Short mmCIF file of C-alpha atoms in Angstrom, two decimals:
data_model
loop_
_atom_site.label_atom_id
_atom_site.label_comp_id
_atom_site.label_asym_id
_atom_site.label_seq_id
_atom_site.Cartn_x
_atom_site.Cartn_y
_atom_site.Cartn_z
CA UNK A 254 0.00 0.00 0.00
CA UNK A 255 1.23 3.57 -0.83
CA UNK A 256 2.26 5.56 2.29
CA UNK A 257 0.26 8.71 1.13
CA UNK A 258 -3.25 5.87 1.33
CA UNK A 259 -1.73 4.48 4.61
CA UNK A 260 -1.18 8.29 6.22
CA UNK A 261 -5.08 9.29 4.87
CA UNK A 262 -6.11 5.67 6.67
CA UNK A 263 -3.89 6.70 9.73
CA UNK A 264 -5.16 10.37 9.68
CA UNK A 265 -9.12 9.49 9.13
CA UNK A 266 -8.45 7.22 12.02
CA UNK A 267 -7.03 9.47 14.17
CA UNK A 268 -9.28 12.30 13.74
CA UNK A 269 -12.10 10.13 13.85
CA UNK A 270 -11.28 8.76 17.66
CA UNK A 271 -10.29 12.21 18.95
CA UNK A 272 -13.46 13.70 17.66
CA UNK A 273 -15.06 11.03 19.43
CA UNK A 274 -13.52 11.54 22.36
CA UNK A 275 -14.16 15.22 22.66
CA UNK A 276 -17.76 14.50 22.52
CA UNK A 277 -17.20 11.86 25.40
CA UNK A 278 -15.56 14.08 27.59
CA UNK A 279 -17.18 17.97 26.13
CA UNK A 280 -20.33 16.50 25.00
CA UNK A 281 -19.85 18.80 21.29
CA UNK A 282 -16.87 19.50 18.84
CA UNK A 283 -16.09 20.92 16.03
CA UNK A 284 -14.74 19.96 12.40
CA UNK A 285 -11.61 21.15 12.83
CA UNK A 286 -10.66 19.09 15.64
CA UNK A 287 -11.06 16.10 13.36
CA UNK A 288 -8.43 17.67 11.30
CA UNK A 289 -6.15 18.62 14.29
CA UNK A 290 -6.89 14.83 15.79
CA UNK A 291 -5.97 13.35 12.68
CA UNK A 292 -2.54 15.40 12.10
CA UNK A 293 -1.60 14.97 15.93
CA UNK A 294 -2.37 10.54 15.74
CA UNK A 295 0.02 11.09 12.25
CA UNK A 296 2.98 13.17 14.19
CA UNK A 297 2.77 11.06 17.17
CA UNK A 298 2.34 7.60 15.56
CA UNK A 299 5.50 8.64 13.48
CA UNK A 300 7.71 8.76 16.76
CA UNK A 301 8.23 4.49 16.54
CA UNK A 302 8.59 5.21 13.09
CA UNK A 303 11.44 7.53 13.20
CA UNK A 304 12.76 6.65 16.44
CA UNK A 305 12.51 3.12 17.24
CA UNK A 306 10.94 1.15 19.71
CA UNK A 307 13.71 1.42 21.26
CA UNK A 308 13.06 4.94 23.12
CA UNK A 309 11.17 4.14 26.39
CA UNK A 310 7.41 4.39 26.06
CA UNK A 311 7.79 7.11 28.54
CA UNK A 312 10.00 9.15 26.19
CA UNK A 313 7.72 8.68 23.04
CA UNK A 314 4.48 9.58 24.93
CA UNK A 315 6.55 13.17 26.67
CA UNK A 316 7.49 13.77 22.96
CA UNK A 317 4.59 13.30 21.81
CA UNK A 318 2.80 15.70 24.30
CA UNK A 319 4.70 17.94 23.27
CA UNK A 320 3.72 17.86 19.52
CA UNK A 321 0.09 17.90 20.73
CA UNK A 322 1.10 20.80 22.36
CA UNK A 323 2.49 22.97 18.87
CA UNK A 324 0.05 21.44 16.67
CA UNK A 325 -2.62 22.88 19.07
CA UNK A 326 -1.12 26.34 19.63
CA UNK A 327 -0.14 26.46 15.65
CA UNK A 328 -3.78 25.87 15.02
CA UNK A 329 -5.35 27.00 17.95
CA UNK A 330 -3.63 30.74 16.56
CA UNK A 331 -5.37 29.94 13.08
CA UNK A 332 -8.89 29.09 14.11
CA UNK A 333 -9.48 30.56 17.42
CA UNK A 334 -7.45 34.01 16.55
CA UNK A 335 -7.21 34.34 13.13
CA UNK A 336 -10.10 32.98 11.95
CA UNK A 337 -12.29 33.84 14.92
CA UNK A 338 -14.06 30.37 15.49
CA UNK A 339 -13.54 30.01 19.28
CA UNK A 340 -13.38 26.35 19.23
CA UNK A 341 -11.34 26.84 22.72
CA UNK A 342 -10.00 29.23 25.00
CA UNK A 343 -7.78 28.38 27.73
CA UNK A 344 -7.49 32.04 28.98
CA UNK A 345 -9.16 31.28 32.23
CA UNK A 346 -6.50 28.36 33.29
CA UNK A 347 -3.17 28.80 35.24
CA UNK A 348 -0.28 28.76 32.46
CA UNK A 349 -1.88 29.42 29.77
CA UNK A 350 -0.21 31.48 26.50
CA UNK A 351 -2.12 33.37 24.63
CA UNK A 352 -5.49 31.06 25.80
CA UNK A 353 -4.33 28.46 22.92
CA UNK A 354 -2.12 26.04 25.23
CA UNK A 355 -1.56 25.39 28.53
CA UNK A 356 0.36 23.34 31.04
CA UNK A 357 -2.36 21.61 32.34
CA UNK A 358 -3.12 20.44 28.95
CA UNK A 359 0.33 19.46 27.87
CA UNK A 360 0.17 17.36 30.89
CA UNK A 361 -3.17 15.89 30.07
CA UNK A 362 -1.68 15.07 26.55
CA UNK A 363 1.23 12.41 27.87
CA UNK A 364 -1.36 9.96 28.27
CA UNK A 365 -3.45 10.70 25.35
CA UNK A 366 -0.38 10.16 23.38
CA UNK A 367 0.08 7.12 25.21
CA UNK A 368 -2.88 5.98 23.89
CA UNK A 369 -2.10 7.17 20.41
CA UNK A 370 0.99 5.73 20.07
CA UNK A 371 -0.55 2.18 20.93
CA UNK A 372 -3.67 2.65 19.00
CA UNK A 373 -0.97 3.91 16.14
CA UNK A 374 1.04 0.67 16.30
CA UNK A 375 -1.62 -1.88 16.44
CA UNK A 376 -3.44 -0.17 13.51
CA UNK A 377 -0.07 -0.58 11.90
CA UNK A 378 0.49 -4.06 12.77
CA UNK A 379 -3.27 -5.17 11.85
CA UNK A 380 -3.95 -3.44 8.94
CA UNK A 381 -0.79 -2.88 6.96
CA UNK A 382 1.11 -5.94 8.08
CA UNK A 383 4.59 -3.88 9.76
CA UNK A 384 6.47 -4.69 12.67
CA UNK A 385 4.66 -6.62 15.74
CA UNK A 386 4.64 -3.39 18.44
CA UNK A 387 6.76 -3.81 21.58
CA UNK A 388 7.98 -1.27 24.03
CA UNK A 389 10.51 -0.32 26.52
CA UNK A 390 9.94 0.81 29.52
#
């Protein structure tokens, strides 16, 4: 399978469970969280692939908190600021910048990309026949 159809799978994937899990835990969402979802499961799922399993679970899912964290201030700037949607605002918590991150959030993101990284690699294994997943720790 191409890698462009394999990233669109991964992405659709992604975007798909995050949306769903905004509605879980926010009870509503909005499009473009789909499309921030599905780019953050890509980045994050890419950490095995460009690292290794070899990098302590630990490691990948810090790392990968912190891509959340850029992809959601990079867009948070487009569609809450520039584009005035107001999807979210963190203004009102401790440590916030600019109301599009904070460190409460960050934190909340190392197990989210926990559970990225796993969902990530047993998509991987299941559907596109790669490398059985196992970690370090």
């Amino acid at each position: 399978m191409n890698s462009v159809k394999k990233a669109l799978i991964l992405f659709v994937a992604g975007g798909g469970a995050y949306y769903l899990i905004e509605l879980m835990f926010r009870g509503y969402s909005h499009g473009s969280m789909f499309l921030v979802g599905g780019l953050c499961f890509l980045l994050v799922g890419l950490l095995n692939e460009q690292l290794s399993f070899d990098m302590p679970l630990k490691w990948q899912m810090l790392l990968g908190s912190l891509l959340i964290t850029v992809v959601e201030l990079i867009s948070g700037l487009i569609v809450n600021s520039w584009l005035g949607l107001n999807v979210w605002d963190y203004s009102s918590l401790p440590f916030n910048l600019w109301g599009q991150i904070s460190l409460l959030f960050t934190i909340l993101w190392i197990p989210l990309s926990g559970g990225a990284i796993l969902l990530d690699d047993y998509l991987r294994y299941r559907w596109f026949g790669e490398e059985r997943p196992h970690y370090r720790f």
